[in-house]
Coordinates of C-alpha atoms in Angstrom, one line a residue:
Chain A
X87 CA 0.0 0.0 0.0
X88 CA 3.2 2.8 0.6
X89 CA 4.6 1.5 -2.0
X90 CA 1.8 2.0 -4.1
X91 CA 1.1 5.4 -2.6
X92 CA 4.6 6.6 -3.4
X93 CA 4.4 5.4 -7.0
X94 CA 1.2 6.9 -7.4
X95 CA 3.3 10.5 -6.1
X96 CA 5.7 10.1 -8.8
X97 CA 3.1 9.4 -11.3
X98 CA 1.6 12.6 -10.8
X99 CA 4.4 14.6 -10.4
X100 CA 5.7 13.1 -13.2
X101 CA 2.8 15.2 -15.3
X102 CA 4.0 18.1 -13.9
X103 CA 5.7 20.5 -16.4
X104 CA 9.4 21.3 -16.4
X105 CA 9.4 25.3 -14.9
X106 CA 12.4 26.9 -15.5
X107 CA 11.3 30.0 -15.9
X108 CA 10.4 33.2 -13.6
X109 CA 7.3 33.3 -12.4
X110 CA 5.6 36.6 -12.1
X111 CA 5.7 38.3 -9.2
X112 CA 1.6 39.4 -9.6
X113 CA 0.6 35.9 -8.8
X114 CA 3.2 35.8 -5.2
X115 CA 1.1 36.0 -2.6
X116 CA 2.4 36.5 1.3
X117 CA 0.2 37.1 4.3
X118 CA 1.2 36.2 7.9
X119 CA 0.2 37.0 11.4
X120 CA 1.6 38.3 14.6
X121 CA 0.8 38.3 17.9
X122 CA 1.7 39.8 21.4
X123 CA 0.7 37.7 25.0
X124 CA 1.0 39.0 28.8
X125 CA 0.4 35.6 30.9
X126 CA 0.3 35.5 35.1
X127 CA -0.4 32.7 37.2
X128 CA -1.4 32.8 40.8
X129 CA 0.9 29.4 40.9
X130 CA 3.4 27.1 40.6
X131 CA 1.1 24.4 39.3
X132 CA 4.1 22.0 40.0
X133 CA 6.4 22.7 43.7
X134 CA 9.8 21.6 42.0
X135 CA 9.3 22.5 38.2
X136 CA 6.9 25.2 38.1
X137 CA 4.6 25.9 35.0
X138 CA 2.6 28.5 36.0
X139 CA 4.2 31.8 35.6
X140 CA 4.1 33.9 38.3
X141 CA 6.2 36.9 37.8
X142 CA 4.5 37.8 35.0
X143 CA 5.5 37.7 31.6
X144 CA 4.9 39.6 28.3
X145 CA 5.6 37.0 25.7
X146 CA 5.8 37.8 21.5
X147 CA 5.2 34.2 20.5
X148 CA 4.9 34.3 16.8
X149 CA 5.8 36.4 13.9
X150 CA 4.6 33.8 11.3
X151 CA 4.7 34.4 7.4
X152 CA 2.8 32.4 5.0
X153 CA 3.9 32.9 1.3
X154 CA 2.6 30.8 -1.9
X155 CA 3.9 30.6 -5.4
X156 CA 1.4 29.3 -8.4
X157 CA 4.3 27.6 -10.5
X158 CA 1.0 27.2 -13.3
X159 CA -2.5 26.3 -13.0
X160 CA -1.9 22.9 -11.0
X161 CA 1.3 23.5 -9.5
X162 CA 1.2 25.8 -6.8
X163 CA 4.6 26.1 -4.1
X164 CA 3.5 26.9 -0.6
X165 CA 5.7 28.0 2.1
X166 CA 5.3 29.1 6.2
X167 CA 7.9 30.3 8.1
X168 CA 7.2 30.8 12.4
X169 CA 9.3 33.0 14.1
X170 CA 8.6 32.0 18.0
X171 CA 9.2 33.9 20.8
X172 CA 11.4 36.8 19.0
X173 CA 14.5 34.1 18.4
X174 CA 18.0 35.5 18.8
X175 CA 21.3 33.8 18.0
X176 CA 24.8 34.6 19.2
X177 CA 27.9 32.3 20.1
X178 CA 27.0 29.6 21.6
X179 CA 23.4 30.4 22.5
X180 CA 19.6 31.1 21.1
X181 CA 16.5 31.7 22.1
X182 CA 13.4 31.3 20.8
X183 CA 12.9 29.0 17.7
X184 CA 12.5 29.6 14.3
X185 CA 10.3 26.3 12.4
X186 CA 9.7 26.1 8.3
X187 CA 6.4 25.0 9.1
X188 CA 5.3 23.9 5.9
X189 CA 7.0 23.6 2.9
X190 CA 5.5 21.7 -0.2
X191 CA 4.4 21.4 -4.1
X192 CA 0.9 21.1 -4.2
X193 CA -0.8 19.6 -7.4
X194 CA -4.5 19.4 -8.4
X195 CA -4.9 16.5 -10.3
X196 CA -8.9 17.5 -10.7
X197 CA -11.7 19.0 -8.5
X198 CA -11.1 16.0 -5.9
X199 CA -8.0 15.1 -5.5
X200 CA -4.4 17.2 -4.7
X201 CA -1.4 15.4 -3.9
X202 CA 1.4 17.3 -1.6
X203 CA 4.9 16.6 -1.8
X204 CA 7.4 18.3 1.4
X205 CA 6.9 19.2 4.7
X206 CA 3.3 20.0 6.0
X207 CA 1.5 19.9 9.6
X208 CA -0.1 16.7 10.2
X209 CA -3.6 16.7 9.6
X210 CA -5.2 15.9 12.5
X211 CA -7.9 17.3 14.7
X212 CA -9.2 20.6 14.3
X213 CA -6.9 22.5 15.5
X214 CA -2.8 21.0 14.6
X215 CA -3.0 22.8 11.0
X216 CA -3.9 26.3 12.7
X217 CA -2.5 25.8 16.0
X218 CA 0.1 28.7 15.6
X219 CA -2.3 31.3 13.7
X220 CA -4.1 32.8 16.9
X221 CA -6.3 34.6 15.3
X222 CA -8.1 32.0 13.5
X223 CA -9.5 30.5 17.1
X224 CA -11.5 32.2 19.8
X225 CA -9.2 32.1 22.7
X226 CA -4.9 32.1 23.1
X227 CA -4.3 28.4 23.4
X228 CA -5.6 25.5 21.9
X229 CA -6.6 22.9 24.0
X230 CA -3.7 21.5 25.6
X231 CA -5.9 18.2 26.7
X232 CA -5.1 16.9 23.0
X233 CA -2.8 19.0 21.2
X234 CA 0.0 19.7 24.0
X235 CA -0.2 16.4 26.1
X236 CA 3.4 16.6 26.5
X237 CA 3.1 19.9 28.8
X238 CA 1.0 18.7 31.3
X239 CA 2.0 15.4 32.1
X240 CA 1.4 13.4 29.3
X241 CA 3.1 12.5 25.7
X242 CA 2.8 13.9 22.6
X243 CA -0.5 12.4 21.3
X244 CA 1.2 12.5 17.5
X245 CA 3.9 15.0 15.2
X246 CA 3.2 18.2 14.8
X247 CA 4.8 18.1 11.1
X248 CA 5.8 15.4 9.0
X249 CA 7.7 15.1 5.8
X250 CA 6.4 12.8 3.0
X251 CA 3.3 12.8 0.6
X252 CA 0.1 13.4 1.1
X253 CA -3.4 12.7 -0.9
X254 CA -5.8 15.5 -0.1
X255 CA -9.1 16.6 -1.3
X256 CA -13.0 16.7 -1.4
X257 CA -16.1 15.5 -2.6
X258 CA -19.1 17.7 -2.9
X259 CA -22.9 16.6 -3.9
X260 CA -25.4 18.8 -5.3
X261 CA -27.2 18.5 -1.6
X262 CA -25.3 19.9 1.6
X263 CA -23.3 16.4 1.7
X264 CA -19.6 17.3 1.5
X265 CA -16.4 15.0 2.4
X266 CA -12.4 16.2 2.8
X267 CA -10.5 13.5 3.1
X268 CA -6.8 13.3 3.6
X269 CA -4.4 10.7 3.7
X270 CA -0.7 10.7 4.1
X271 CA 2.6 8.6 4.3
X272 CA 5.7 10.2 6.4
X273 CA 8.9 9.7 7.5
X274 CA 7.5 9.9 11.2
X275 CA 8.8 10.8 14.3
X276 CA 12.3 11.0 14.8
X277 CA 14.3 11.4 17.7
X278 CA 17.8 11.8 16.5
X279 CA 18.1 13.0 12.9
X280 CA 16.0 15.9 11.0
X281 CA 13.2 14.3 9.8
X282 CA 12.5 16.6 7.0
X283 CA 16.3 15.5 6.0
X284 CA 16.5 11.2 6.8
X285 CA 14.3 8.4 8.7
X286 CA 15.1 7.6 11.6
X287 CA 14.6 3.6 10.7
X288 CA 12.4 2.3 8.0
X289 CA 9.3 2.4 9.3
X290 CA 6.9 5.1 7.3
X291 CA 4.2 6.5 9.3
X292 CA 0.6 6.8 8.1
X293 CA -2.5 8.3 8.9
X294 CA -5.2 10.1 7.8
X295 CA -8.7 12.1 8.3
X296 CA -12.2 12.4 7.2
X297 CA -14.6 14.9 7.8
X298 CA -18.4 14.7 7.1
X299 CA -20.2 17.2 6.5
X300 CA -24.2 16.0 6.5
X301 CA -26.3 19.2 6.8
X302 CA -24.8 22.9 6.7
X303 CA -22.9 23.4 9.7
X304 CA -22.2 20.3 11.4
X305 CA -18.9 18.3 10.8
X306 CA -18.4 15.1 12.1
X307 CA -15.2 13.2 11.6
X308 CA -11.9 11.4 12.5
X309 CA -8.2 11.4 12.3
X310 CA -5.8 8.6 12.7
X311 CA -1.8 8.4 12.8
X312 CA 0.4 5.3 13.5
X313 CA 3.9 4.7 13.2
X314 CA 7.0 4.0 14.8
X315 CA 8.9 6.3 16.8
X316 CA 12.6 7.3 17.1
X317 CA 15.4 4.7 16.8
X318 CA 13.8 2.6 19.3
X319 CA 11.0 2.2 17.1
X320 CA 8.5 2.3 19.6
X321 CA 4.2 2.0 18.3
X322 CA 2.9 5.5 18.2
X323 CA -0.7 5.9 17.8
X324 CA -3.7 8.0 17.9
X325 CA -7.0 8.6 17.0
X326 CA -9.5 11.5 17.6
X327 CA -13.2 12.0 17.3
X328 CA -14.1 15.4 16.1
X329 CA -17.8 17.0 16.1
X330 CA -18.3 20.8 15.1
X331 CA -21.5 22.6 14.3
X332 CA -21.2 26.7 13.9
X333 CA -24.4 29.2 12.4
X334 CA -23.8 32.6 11.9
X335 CA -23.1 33.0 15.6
X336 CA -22.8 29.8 17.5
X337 CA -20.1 27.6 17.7
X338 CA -19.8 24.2 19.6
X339 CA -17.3 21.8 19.2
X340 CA -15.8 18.9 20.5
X341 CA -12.9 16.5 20.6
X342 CA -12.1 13.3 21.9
X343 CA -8.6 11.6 21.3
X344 CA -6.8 8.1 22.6
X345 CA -3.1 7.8 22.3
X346 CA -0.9 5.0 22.5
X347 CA 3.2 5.0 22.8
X348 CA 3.9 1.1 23.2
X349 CA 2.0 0.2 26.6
X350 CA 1.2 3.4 27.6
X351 CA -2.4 5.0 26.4
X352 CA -3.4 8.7 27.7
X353 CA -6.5 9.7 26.7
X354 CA -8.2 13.8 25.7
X355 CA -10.9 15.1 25.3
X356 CA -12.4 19.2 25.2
X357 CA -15.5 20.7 24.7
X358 CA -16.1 24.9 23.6
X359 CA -18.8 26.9 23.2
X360 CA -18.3 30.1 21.8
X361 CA -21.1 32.7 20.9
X362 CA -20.3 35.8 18.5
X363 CA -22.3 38.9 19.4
X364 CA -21.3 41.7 16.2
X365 CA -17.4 41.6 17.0
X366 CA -17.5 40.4 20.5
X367 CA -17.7 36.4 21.2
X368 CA -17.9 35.1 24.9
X369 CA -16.0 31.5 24.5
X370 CA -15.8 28.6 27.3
X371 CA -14.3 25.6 27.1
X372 CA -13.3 22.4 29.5
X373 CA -10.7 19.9 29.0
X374 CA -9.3 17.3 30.4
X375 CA -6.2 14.7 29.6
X376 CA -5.5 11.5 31.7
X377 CA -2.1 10.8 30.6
X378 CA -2.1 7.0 31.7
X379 CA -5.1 5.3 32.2
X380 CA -4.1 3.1 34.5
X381 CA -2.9 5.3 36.8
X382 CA -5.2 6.7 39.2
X383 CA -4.6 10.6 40.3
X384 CA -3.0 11.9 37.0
X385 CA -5.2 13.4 35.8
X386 CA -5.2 17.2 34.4
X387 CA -8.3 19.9 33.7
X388 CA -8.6 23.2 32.1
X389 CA -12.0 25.5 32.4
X390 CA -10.8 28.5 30.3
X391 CA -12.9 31.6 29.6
X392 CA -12.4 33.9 26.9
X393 CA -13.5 37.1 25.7
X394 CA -12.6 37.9 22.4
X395 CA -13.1 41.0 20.7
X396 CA -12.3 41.8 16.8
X397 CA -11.4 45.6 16.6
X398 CA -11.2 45.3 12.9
X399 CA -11.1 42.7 10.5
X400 CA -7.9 40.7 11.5
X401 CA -6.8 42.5 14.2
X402 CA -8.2 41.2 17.7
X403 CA -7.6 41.3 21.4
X404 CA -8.4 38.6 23.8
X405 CA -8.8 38.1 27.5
X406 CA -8.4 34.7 29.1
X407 CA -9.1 33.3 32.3
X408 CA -7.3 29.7 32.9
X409 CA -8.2 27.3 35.6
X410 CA -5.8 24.0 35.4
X411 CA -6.3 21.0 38.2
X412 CA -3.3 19.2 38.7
X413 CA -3.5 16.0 40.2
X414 CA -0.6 14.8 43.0
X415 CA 0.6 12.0 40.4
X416 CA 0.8 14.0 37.5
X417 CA 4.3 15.0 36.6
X418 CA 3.9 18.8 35.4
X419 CA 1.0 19.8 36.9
X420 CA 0.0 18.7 40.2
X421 CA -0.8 21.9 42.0
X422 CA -4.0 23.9 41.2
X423 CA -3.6 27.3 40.0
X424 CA -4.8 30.2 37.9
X425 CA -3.9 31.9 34.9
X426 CA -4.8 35.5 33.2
X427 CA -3.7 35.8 30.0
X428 CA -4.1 38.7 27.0
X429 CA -3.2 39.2 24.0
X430 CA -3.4 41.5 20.7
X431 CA -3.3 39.0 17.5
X432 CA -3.1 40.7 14.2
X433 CA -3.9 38.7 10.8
X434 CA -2.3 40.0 7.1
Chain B
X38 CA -59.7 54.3 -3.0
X39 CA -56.6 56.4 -1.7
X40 CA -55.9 53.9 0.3
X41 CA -55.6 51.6 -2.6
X42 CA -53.7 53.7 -4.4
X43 CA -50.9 54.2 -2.0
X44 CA -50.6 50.5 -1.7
X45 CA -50.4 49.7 -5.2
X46 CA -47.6 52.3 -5.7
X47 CA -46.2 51.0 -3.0
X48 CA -46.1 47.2 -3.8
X49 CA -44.8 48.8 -7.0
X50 CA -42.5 50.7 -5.6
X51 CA -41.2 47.7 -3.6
X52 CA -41.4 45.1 -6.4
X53 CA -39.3 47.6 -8.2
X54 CA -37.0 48.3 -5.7
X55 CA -36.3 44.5 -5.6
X56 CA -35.7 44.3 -9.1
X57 CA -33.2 46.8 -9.4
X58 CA -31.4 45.6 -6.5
X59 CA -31.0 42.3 -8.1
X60 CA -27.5 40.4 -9.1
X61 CA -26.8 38.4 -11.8
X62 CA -23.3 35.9 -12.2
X63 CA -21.2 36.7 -15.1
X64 CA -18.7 34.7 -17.3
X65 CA -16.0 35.1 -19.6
X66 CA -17.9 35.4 -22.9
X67 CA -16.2 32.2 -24.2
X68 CA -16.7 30.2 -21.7
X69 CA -19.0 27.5 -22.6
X70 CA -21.2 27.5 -19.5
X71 CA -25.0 28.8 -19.5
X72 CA -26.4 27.5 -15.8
X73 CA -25.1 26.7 -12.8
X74 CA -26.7 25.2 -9.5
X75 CA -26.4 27.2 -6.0
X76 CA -24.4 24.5 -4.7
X77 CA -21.5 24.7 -7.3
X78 CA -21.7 28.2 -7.2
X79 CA -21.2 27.7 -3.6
X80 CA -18.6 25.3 -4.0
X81 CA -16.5 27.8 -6.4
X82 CA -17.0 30.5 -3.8
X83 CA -15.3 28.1 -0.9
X84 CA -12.8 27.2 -3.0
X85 CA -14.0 23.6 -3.1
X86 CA -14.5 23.3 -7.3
X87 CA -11.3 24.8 -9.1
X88 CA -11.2 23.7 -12.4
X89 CA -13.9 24.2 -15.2
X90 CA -15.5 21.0 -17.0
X91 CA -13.1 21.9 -19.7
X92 CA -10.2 22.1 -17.2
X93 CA -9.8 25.7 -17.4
X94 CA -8.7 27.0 -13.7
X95 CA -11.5 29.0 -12.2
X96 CA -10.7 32.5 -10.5
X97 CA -13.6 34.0 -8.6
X98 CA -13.9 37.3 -7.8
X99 CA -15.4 38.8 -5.2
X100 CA -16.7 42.2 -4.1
X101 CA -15.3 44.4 -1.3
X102 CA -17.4 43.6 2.4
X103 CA -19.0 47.2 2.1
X104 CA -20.3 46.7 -1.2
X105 CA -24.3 45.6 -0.9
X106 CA -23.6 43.0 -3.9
X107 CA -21.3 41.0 -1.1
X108 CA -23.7 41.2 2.0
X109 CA -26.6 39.8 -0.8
X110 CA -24.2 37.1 -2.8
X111 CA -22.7 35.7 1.2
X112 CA -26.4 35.5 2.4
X113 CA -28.4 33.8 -0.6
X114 CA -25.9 31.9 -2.8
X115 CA -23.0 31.0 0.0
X116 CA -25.7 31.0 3.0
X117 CA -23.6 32.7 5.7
X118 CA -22.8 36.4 6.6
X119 CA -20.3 38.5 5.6
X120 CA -18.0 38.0 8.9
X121 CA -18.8 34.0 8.9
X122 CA -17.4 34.4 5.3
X123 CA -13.8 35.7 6.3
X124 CA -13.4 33.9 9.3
X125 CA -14.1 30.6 6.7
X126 CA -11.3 31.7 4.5
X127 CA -8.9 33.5 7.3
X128 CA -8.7 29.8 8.7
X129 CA -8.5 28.2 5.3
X130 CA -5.5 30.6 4.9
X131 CA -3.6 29.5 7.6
X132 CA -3.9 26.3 7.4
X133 CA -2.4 26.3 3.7
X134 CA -5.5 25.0 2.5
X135 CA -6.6 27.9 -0.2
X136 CA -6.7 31.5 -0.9
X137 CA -10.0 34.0 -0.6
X138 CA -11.3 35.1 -3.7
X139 CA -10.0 38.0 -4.7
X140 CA -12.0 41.1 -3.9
X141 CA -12.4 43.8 -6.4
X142 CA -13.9 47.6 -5.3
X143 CA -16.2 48.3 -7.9
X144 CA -18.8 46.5 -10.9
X145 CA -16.1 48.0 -13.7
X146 CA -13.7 46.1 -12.3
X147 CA -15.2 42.5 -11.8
X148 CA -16.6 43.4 -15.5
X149 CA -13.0 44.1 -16.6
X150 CA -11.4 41.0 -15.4
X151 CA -13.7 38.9 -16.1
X152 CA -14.0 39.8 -20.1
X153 CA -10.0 39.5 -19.5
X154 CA -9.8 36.2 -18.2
X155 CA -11.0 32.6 -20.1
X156 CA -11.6 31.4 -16.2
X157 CA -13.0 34.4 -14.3
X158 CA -16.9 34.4 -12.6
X159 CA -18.1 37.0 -10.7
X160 CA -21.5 38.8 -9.3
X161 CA -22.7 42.2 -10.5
X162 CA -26.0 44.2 -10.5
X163 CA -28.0 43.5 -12.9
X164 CA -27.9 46.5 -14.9
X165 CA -24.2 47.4 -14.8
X166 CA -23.6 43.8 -16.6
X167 CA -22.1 44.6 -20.0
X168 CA -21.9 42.7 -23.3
X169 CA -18.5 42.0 -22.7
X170 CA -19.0 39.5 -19.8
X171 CA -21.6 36.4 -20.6
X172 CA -24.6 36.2 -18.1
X173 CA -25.3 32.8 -16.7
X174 CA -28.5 31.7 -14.9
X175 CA -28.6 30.2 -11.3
X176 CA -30.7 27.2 -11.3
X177 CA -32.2 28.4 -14.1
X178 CA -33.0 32.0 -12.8
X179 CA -31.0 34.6 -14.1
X180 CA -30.7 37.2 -11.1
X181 CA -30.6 36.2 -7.3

């Protein structure tokens, strides 16, 4: 099945004109976001490695831009490049990080189907192909119950990127019926060499995701990744449940995942609510990750409340409340505490 | 008798009102199309359908958010409003997973690209559409 999926990649790229030439800088497109945070907790959340910041912190977490190249009228070259936390280097030391989030070739066979070649964010969930653009969600983090196990206690419920192919695309009826589908073969996840450069053994990861859409609206769906990790090759896997429905002005979503890393499973799940008055929307969520389940007092819980207000179009200004439980036998947070948290998010 | 007066000009009035507020979709004169459903239409406008039957690549255009032609086209063909609309395609963008249409100011302009381009649609009042652009029903009705 790889193998065929791989061959199936070089078919179609092999379709793909020879492009020498220049394109035209008309059809260049760049747009990017930025965003400023001030966090505060009233907490540790943990008594020997704290979590919760309590001094107080201004934070300028991304400087993200997003360019895109059509080579012709299939080919198009897409690009993303994060800037995190204002990175510096000098001699022997840097802060902050700077990512290529996605780089890839991207070519529309038809209506349906697109087949990416490169680096891309793995699709999975909601929220792991947006969870740096801020301003596309309704409060400053994602939920860390599923998309940042690793913080609180838990593991990484599956890669944030991946390098290989990947077989996207849609199917639309004349009704309200629509299906994106994606599916995708990877180098996986590495824990010695740059996986966007060489495997770390010769195991490919796979996965991918399907989302219904049966009436206006709602979205109903799933994700799946499995593969071997690291050098030690241990099983990686995940799934995750997803349920959306949004009007005009309501939005309710929910997420459930299960992870697996050899014996260990930890388990996720959120639910949100947000409601969009003109440019204002009040937003709630809870969440919750067990990060084994079968361990008894692990277990980690967010109730955060949001309001976010869009000054103008792209340019928006939260204001988050966090309450995180900690459990005593979870290793990052086992402390209760509170957070406060604001920030201005621009979009371009 | 008065009475009945005023509410004939009225309904008049109104019916005409209506009419002139009206939109129509427009085409590239050579492009072979003559109807097309809501839900493709639809489909174009959320980037879901790229490519013509005949393979040529489709490039919608759109109209600025302030112009009355937008606020219609989002609520009857696309079914959403205007903000629902961009925050759609703002996380599209970000995710890598299409561009917005592109948004042009004025009726001349959508006219203009579209008699320029083999692949262009867009929306216009009814009575600024030109010759130069091709008018093509919705579901068999020509203005929405």
């Amino acid at each position: 099945m790889k193998k065929l999926f791989i061959l199936l990649f070089l078919i179609g790229m092999a379709f793909v004109p020879a492009t020498v030439m220049a394109v035209s800088m008309d059809d260049f497109k760049l747009n990017g976001f930025i965003d400023l945070e001030y966090e505060k907790a009233d907490g540790p959340g943990h008594p020997l490695t704290p979590v919760g910041d309590e001094k107080g912190s201004f934070d300028q977490l991304h400087f993200n831009l997003l360019m895109e190249f059509p080579v012709n009228n299939q080919l198009t070259v897409k690009g993303h490049i994060e800037f995190e936390h204002s990175p510096k280097s000098a001699e022997g030391s840097q802060t902050g990080e700077i990512n290529v989030e996605w780089a890839y070739l991207e070519y529309s066979l038809n209506n349906s189907m697109m087949l990416r070649g490169g680096s891309f964010l793995t699709p999975i969930g909601i929220y792991n192909e947006i969870h740096d653009a801020t301003a596309t969600y309704n409060s400053i983090r994602i939920p860390w119950g599923i998309y940042r196990a690793d913080k609180i206690g838990g593991f990484a419920m599956f890669p944030k990127f991946g390098t290989g192919i990947n077989f996207l695309g849609n199917h639309s009826s004349d009704g309200d019926l629509e299906i994106n589908y994606s599916v995708y073969i990877l180098n996986g996840e590495n824990t010695v060499k740059n996986d966007a450069e060489k495997d770390d053994n010769s195991n490919k990861a796979a996965g991918g995701q399907l989302m219904l859409s049966p009436i206006s609206g709602l979205i109903i769906g799933g994700s799946y990744f499995t593969g071997k990790k690291g050098t030690a090759e241990d099983d990686h896997s995940v799934w995750i449940g997803t349920l959306d429905y949004s009007t005009n002005q309501i939005n309710i979503r929910a997420e459930y995942a299960s992870s697996g890393l050899n014996d260990t499973t930890e388990t996720g799940w959120y639910s949100e609510l947000a409601y969009r008055i003109k440019s204002v929307t009040p937003y709630i969520r809870y969440g919750t990750l067990d990060p084994d389940t079968d361990l008894n007092n692990d277990k980690w819980t967010e109730i955060v409340y949001v309001l976010n207000y869009e000054i103008k179009p792209g340019f928006i200004v939260k204001l988050e409340n966090r309450h995180f439980g900690g459990e005593a036998n979870n290793s990052k947070v086992s402390e209760n505490y509170n957070e406060l948290g604001a920030s201005v998010n621009v979009a371009f | 008798m008065i009475r009945y007066l005023i509410c004939t000009i009225s309904l008049v009035m109104f019916l005409a009102g209506s009419a002139l507020a009206a939109d129509v979709i427009i085409v590239n004169r050579n492009n072979p199309i003559n109807d097309i459903s809501s839900a493709q239409l639809k489909n174009i406008y959320n980037g879901r359908i790229k490519f013509w039957d005949n393979g040529t690549k489709i490039i919608p255009l759109d109209l600025v958010d302030d112009n009355p032609s937008a606020l219609r086209f989002a609520n009857v063909i696309l079914g959403v409003d205007l903000e629902t609309k961009r925050r759609f395609w703002m996380q599209k963008l970000y995710a890598g997973a299409g561009t917005p249409p592109q948004q042009e100011t004025n009726y001349t302009k959508v006219i203009s690209f579209v008699a320029a381009e083999p692949g262009a649609i867009g929306y216009v009042k009814k009575e600024n559409a030109t010759s130069a652009v091709k008018l093509i029903t919705v579901n068999g009705k020509l203005d929405f």
